[in-house]
Amino acid sequence: MMKRKTSLKKTLTLLLALCMTAALLAGCGSSGSNSSTTPAAGSSDSQPASAPAAEPAAEKEVTIALYRDGSIDTLDAATYNGPHVIYKMIYEGFVEDGGNGKILPQLATSWDISEDGKTYTFHLREGVKFSDGTDFNADAVIFNLKRWMNNDRHASLTSYKAESFEALDEHTVQIVFAESTYSILTELTYPRPNRFLAPSCVKDNGEVMGEFQWPVGTGQWMVEEYVPDETLVLVPNPYYWGDEPALDRIIFKIIPSGEARVLALESGEVDIIGGELLGKITSAGYTIVESDGIFDLYSASEMCAHYMNFSQENELFQDVRVRQAVNYAIDNDTMATTLLTGIGQAAKGLYNAETVPYVTLQNSPGYAYDLEKAKSLIAEAGLTDSNGDGFLDKNGTNYDLKLVITTEEFPEWAEVAQFIQASLAQIGLKVSISTVDTNAYTEIQMTTLDYDLIFQRTSSASWVPHNDMTIMFTQLSVAQGRARVWYDETLVENIWKALRSVDETERQEYYDLVFGQINDEALLTPLYYPIVTWAVNPQVVSSFEIGVNNYAPVDWTTLDVAS
Amino acid sequence: MAERTKTRRMTSFQKVLQRLAKDKMAVLCGIILLAFLLVAIFSSSLTPNDPNEVHPELRLAEPSFQYPLGNDQLGRCILSRLIAGTSTTLGNALAVLTGILVVGVPLGMYAGFKGGIVDNIIMRLVDVLCTFPSSLVALAVVGILGPGLTNIMLVLVTLWWAPLARMVRGEVLQIKEKEFVTAARCSGLSDTKIVFRHVLLNIVPPVVVYATLRVGAIIMHIAGFSFIGLGTQAPMSDWGVMLSDAREYLRFAPRMMLWPGLCIMIVAFSLNVFGEGLGEALKPGSKNLSRKEVQE
C-alpha cells in the first residue's frame, strides 16, 4: 500500500510540474501580446506623454539589445576585447569610413601621401579634447602608435608595420609604413587597433605599455555606467568636436540569446534589436516580429558572405571536378528562400557583386544548381558506389566527410548544414555534421584545420576584399603549407599584385584573375550573403537610420525618441 | 526433475503476473511500453516517408494526408522522424542499460560474495563514482572528446553501474547468509556454481525493477544532451533532437514540439509506473520462490 501511495504522489507531482510549465509558457505568450500597451520602466521615461507631471525635460533614452558583454574595463584599442561597435562610439581614428570606399577625415583633417606610397603625413584636427577634458595632440597620437604599431598581433593588417613615426609639430604626425598598399587608409578606419585612447586610460598616466584601466576617447560617446553581463550605459561626450547627438543616453542590455532578444523587444524591455555585431535576429525571430505587425523593420545587404570550404588535405577534394560537383549540387536559391527568410540572400560567387568592390558577375558568376551536371562530374572523376548503398566509396569504404559548424554565433548554420548534408547525399557524398562550441571552432578553423568541410564567413565592411584575401588564401603560420581556405601559389601571387597595385585598372585586372580562379577552380562553395535586419519599436524610437557599416551599425547622431 | 522445476517456476511466474494484473495502471503502462518497443523494432518498415528526406518547399507544413503530423523546419516528415526516433531513443537507452548491467551486476556480486579487500576496493570505487554528477561529467567528456552519442553513452555506463553494483552487493550479502547457501556449500559445490545457480537467480527481481526504473532516467538524459546539441547528431532522428529543433518554432509551429515531448513523457512515465508495479508484484513472493528452487 505504501508503495502505491508514493507512486500516486509521484504522479501528482508530475502533473503539477506539467501545469507549472504550461503556466510558464502561457506567461511568456501573454507578455508578448501585451507589448504594445506596457512599455517597460526603462523606456517609459523616454515617452513624454506617459510622464507629463514628472521632470519637465525628461531625458531622452533608447535601450538596445547587445549580444555580448561590453568588456568596458578591458576595452583597449590595442586588443580585440569587447564589441566593435562600442570602440567606434568611444574612440576615433585618423580617418573614418564614409561608405562605398570613401574615406572621411576624422581626427586628421587632411593627409599627404608620398610618391612611393609609404610616407603618410597627417594634419590633426585642432582643439579636440578627450572626454576627460585633456587635450588630443601629436603626443597622444605617438603614445597610441607606440602601443600597437609593429605588434605582430595585428599582422593581418598591412598598416601594422612602420619603419618610423614621429610628431613633426603639435598637430602634425608622419608615419613611414614598411609596405605600400592601397588599403592603408581603409585599415585606419577599423574599430581597432587604429584608435586613439587618452593617455589617462592606462595606469601611471601615459606609460606606453601601462595597464589599461577605463576607456577615455575623443568619440561622440562616453561610458556612464557598466555592469558586466548586464548593462552598458553611454552618454554624449561633452567635449566632442562634432555633431551633438539627439539622445541623452543609450542603454545597451546584454542579451546573448536570439530568442530572448525577440521577447525583450516584444515586452518593451528593449527598443531596438538586430544588426550583425549587436545581436542578429534569427530567421524564426524575423517571422515573429514581422507577424507582430507593430515594429518597424529595416534591412540592408552587407558585404559579408558565408561559404563552405574544402580540406586541401582530402584527396577527394584535390580533384577540381569533385569541388565543382559540390557547387552544382547545392541549390542556394531554394535554401535562401526557405531556410533564410529575412536573414540571407542566395550567394552566386564568393562575394556579393552588388556590394563588394572589384567583384563582378563576370569574375564571380558562381554555379547555378544543376544536379545532372554534378552527377556527371562525379562520374568523370571516377568515383563509384561499389556496394550499392547510395554513397560513394573507395574499396568498399564510404567516404565520410566531417562538416564542422558552430551554432552559437550562427544559429542558422544548423539547418543550412542539414540542407547541405541532404544535397550532397544526392550526389553520393556522405556528410557527418560536427557541431562544436565557439572556442573549439576557432581552434579548428585557425590552427588544427581538422575537417573535410567547414562553414566559414568572410570579413565584412571595409575589410573586403583585400584583407580577406590574405586571411583566406595565404599560408598560416600554424599549419605549414596550408591556408585557411586553400593554398595556391599563382593565386597568392595575384593577390599580392592586386594589393600592391596603385593603378586602379591594373588592380581590377589582378582581382579579375584572383576571383576568376577562385570561381573556376571552385576553391570554395559560396552559400549565402547575410542580410542585416533590424526591428525597432516606433512608439519609443524615431529617426532610426542604418549606419555606414557593421561597426557603425546605426546613425547614432540622428537616433531619437518618438515624440 | 527438470519438468517439475519448470512447472513450479511457471506457477511462480504466473503468481507474479497475477499480482501485476491487479495493478491496472502498471498493466496499461506495460502495454504502452510493449507498443513502443514494437514500433522501435519495426521502425524502418513503419515510417510512411523517408525520415531524412529534405523538402524545403514543405517547410513547417501543416499536417496532410501524406505527412500526417506535418513537416519540420527542413520539410521532413515528422511522423517518420518520430518513428525512426523511437528506435534510436529506445535502442540507445537499452544499449546503455546493457552496459550498466554487464558491468554492475558481476562487480557487485563479486564484491558481495568475496568480501575482504576486493570488496573494499570495488566499493570505494563505487563511492567515488557515485559522487560525480553525471551531467557534469558528460559535459566535460564532450568538451574533451567532442560531441557524439557514443561519448554520452560511455559516460552514463561509466557512472551508473556504480549504484547498481552497490545494490547488488547488498542483496548478495543478505543471500550469502541464507541456509540454502550454507547447505550448498556443505554439499561441496564450488563458489562459481553457488553464485550462478543460487545467488544470481535471487537477485534477478530487484535488478529487473532497478533496470526498468533506470531506463526512464537514461532516456531523459540522452534526450537532454541531444536537446543541447551534444548527443545524437544530424540527420539521425532522436526525440531529444526533435525537441531541440522544434524549440525555435514554438511560437508558430507548436505541434513540432508536442509529439516528441509527449513520447518522452509517456515512455518515461510508463517505465516508472510499470517498474514500481513490477517491484510490488515481485516482492512478497520472491524469497519463497527462490527457496523452493534451491531446495530441489
Coordinates of N, CA and C in Angstrom, one line a residue, chain B residues 96-195:
Chain B
V96 N 22.7 1.4 -23.3 CA 23.3 1.9 -22.1 C 23.0 1.0 -20.9
L97 N 21.7 0.6 -20.9 CA 21.3 -0.3 -19.8 C 22.1 -1.6 -19.8
T98 N 22.2 -2.2 -21.0 CA 23.0 -3.4 -21.1 C 24.4 -3.2 -20.5
G99 N 25.0 -2.1 -20.9 CA 26.4 -1.8 -20.4 C 26.4 -1.7 -18.9
I100 N 25.4 -1.0 -18.3 CA 25.3 -0.9 -16.9 C 25.2 -2.3 -16.2
L101 N 24.3 -3.1 -16.8 CA 24.1 -4.4 -16.2 C 25.3 -5.3 -16.3
V102 N 26.0 -5.3 -17.5 CA 27.1 -6.1 -17.7 C 28.3 -5.7 -16.8
V103 N 28.4 -4.5 -16.5 CA 29.5 -4.1 -15.6 C 29.1 -4.2 -14.1
G104 N 27.9 -3.7 -13.8 CA 27.4 -3.5 -12.4 C 27.1 -4.8 -11.7
V105 N 26.4 -5.7 -12.4 CA 26.0 -6.9 -11.7 C 27.1 -7.8 -11.3
P106 N 28.0 -8.2 -12.2 CA 29.2 -9.1 -11.8 C 30.0 -8.4 -10.8
L107 N 30.3 -7.1 -10.9 CA 31.2 -6.5 -9.9 C 30.5 -6.5 -8.6
G108 N 29.2 -6.1 -8.5 CA 28.5 -6.1 -7.3 C 28.5 -7.5 -6.6
M109 N 28.2 -8.5 -7.5 CA 28.2 -9.9 -6.9 C 29.5 -10.3 -6.4
Y110 N 30.5 -10.0 -7.2 CA 31.9 -10.4 -6.8 C 32.3 -9.8 -5.5
A111 N 32.0 -8.5 -5.4 CA 32.3 -7.7 -4.1 C 31.6 -8.3 -3.0
G112 N 30.3 -8.6 -3.2 CA 29.4 -9.1 -2.1 C 29.8 -10.5 -1.7
F113 N 30.1 -11.3 -2.6 CA 30.4 -12.7 -2.3 C 31.8 -12.9 -1.8
K114 N 32.8 -12.2 -2.3 CA 34.2 -12.4 -1.9 C 34.4 -11.7 -0.6
G115 N 33.9 -10.5 -0.5 CA 34.2 -9.6 0.7 C 35.7 -9.3 0.7
G116 N 36.2 -8.9 1.9 CA 37.6 -8.6 2.1 C 38.1 -7.4 1.3
I117 N 39.3 -7.5 0.8 CA 40.0 -6.3 0.2 C 39.4 -6.0 -1.2
V118 N 39.0 -7.1 -1.9 CA 38.4 -6.9 -3.2 C 37.1 -6.1 -3.1
D119 N 36.3 -6.5 -2.1 CA 35.0 -5.8 -1.8 C 35.3 -4.3 -1.5
N120 N 36.3 -4.1 -0.7 CA 36.7 -2.8 -0.2 C 37.1 -1.9 -1.4
I121 N 37.9 -2.5 -2.3 CA 38.4 -1.7 -3.5 C 37.2 -1.3 -4.3
I122 N 36.4 -2.3 -4.7 CA 35.2 -2.1 -5.6 C 34.3 -1.1 -4.9
M123 N 34.0 -1.2 -3.7 CA 33.0 -0.3 -3.0 C 33.6 1.1 -2.9
R124 N 34.9 1.3 -2.7 CA 35.4 2.6 -2.6 C 35.3 3.3 -4.0
L125 N 35.5 2.5 -5.0 CA 35.4 3.0 -6.4 C 34.0 3.4 -6.7
V126 N 33.0 2.6 -6.2 CA 31.6 2.9 -6.3 C 31.3 4.2 -5.6
D127 N 31.8 4.3 -4.4 CA 31.6 5.6 -3.6 C 32.1 6.8 -4.4
V128 N 33.3 6.7 -5.0 CA 33.8 7.8 -5.8 C 32.9 8.1 -7.0
L129 N 32.5 7.1 -7.7 CA 31.7 7.3 -8.9 C 30.4 7.9 -8.6
C130 N 29.8 7.5 -7.4 CA 28.5 8.0 -7.0 C 28.5 9.5 -6.7
T131 N 29.7 10.0 -6.4 CA 29.8 11.4 -6.1 C 29.8 12.3 -7.3
F132 N 30.0 11.8 -8.5 CA 30.1 12.6 -9.7 C 28.7 12.9 -10.2
P133 N 28.3 14.1 -10.4 CA 27.1 14.4 -11.1 C 27.2 14.0 -12.6
S134 N 26.3 13.1 -13.1 CA 26.6 12.6 -14.4 C 26.5 13.6 -15.5
S135 N 25.7 14.6 -15.4 CA 25.6 15.6 -16.5 C 26.9 16.4 -16.6
L136 N 27.5 16.7 -15.4 CA 28.7 17.5 -15.4 C 29.8 16.7 -16.1
V137 N 29.9 15.4 -15.7 CA 31.0 14.6 -16.3 C 30.8 14.5 -17.8
A138 N 29.5 14.3 -18.2 CA 29.2 14.2 -19.6 C 29.7 15.4 -20.4
L139 N 29.4 16.6 -19.8 CA 29.8 17.8 -20.4 C 31.3 17.9 -20.6
A140 N 32.0 17.5 -19.5 CA 33.4 17.5 -19.5 C 34.0 16.6 -20.6
V141 N 33.4 15.4 -20.7 CA 33.9 14.4 -21.7 C 33.6 14.9 -23.1
V142 N 32.4 15.5 -23.3 CA 32.1 16.0 -24.6 C 33.1 17.2 -25.0
G143 N 33.4 18.0 -23.9 CA 34.4 19.0 -24.2 C 35.7 18.5 -24.7
I144 N 36.1 17.3 -24.1 CA 37.5 16.8 -24.5 C 37.4 16.0 -25.8
L145 N 36.4 15.0 -25.8 CA 36.4 14.1 -26.9 C 35.5 14.6 -28.1
G146 N 34.7 15.7 -27.9 CA 33.9 16.1 -28.9 C 32.5 15.6 -28.7
P147 N 31.5 16.3 -29.3 CA 30.1 15.8 -29.2 C 29.9 14.5 -29.9
G148 N 28.9 13.8 -29.4 CA 28.6 12.5 -30.1 C 27.9 11.6 -29.1
L149 N 27.0 10.8 -29.6 CA 26.2 9.9 -28.8 C 27.0 8.9 -28.0
T150 N 28.1 8.4 -28.7 CA 28.9 7.3 -28.1 C 29.5 7.8 -26.8
N151 N 30.0 9.1 -26.8 CA 30.6 9.6 -25.6 C 29.6 9.8 -24.5
I152 N 28.4 10.3 -24.8 CA 27.4 10.4 -23.7 C 27.1 9.0 -23.2
M153 N 26.9 8.1 -24.0 CA 26.6 6.7 -23.6 C 27.7 6.1 -22.7
L154 N 28.9 6.4 -23.1 CA 30.0 5.9 -22.3 C 30.0 6.4 -20.9
V155 N 29.8 7.7 -20.9 CA 29.7 8.4 -19.5 C 28.7 7.8 -18.7
L156 N 27.5 7.6 -19.2 CA 26.4 7.0 -18.5 C 26.7 5.7 -17.9
V157 N 27.3 4.8 -18.8 CA 27.7 3.5 -18.3 C 28.8 3.6 -17.3
T158 N 29.8 4.4 -17.5 CA 30.9 4.5 -16.5 C 30.4 4.9 -15.1
L159 N 29.4 5.8 -15.1 CA 29.0 6.3 -13.8 C 27.8 5.5 -13.2
W160 N 26.9 5.0 -14.0 CA 25.7 4.4 -13.5 C 25.8 3.0 -13.1
W161 N 26.9 2.3 -13.4 CA 27.0 0.9 -13.0 C 27.2 0.9 -11.5
A162 N 27.7 2.0 -10.9 CA 28.1 2.0 -9.5 C 26.9 1.8 -8.6
P163 N 25.8 2.6 -8.7 CA 24.7 2.4 -7.7 C 24.1 1.0 -7.9
L164 N 24.1 0.5 -9.1 CA 23.6 -0.9 -9.3 C 24.5 -1.9 -8.6
A165 N 25.8 -1.7 -8.7 CA 26.7 -2.6 -8.1 C 26.5 -2.6 -6.6
R166 N 26.3 -1.4 -6.0 CA 26.1 -1.3 -4.6 C 24.8 -2.0 -4.2
M167 N 23.8 -1.9 -5.0 CA 22.5 -2.6 -4.6 C 22.7 -4.1 -4.7
V168 N 23.3 -4.5 -5.8 CA 23.5 -6.0 -6.0 C 24.4 -6.5 -4.8
R169 N 25.4 -5.8 -4.4 CA 26.2 -6.3 -3.3 C 25.4 -6.4 -2.1
G170 N 24.5 -5.5 -1.8 CA 23.7 -5.5 -0.6 C 22.8 -6.8 -0.6
E171 N 22.2 -7.1 -1.8 CA 21.4 -8.3 -1.9 C 22.2 -9.5 -1.7
V172 N 23.4 -9.5 -2.3 CA 24.2 -10.7 -2.2 C 24.6 -11.0 -0.8
L173 N 25.0 -9.9 -0.1 CA 25.4 -10.0 1.3 C 24.3 -10.7 2.1
Q174 N 23.0 -10.3 1.9 CA 21.9 -11.0 2.6 C 21.8 -12.4 2.2
I175 N 21.8 -12.7 0.9 CA 21.6 -14.1 0.4 C 22.7 -15.0 0.9
K176 N 23.9 -14.5 1.0 CA 25.0 -15.3 1.3 C 24.8 -16.0 2.7
E177 N 24.1 -15.3 3.6 CA 23.9 -15.8 4.9 C 22.8 -16.8 5.0
K178 N 22.0 -16.9 3.9 CA 20.9 -17.8 4.0 C 21.3 -19.3 4.1
E179 N 20.3 -20.1 4.7 CA 20.7 -21.5 4.9 C 21.0 -22.3 3.7
F180 N 20.2 -22.0 2.6 CA 20.4 -22.8 1.4 C 21.8 -22.6 0.8
V181 N 22.4 -21.4 1.0 CA 23.8 -21.2 0.5 C 24.7 -22.1 1.3
T182 N 24.5 -22.0 2.7 CA 25.4 -22.8 3.5 C 25.2 -24.3 3.2
A183 N 24.0 -24.7 2.9 CA 23.7 -26.1 2.5 C 24.4 -26.5 1.3
A184 N 24.4 -25.6 0.3 CA 25.0 -25.8 -1.0 C 26.5 -25.9 -0.8
R185 N 27.0 -25.1 0.1 CA 28.5 -25.1 0.3 C 28.9 -26.4 1.0
C186 N 28.0 -26.9 2.0 CA 28.3 -28.1 2.7 C 28.3 -29.3 1.7
S187 N 27.4 -29.2 0.7 CA 27.4 -30.3 -0.2 C 28.5 -30.3 -1.2
G188 N 29.4 -29.3 -1.0 CA 30.6 -29.4 -1.8 C 30.6 -28.6 -3.2
L189 N 29.6 -27.8 -3.3 CA 29.5 -27.0 -4.6 C 30.6 -25.9 -4.6
S190 N 31.1 -25.7 -5.8 CA 32.2 -24.6 -5.9 C 31.5 -23.3 -5.8
D191 N 32.3 -22.3 -5.5 CA 31.8 -20.9 -5.4 C 31.1 -20.5 -6.7
T192 N 31.7 -20.8 -7.8 CA 31.2 -20.4 -9.1 C 29.8 -20.9 -9.3
K193 N 29.6 -22.2 -8.9 CA 28.3 -22.8 -9.1 C 27.3 -22.2 -8.2
I194 N 27.7 -22.0 -6.9 CA 26.8 -21.3 -6.0 C 26.3 -20.0 -6.5
V195 N 27.3 -19.2 -7.0 CA 27.0 -17.9 -7.5 C 26.0 -18.0 -8.6

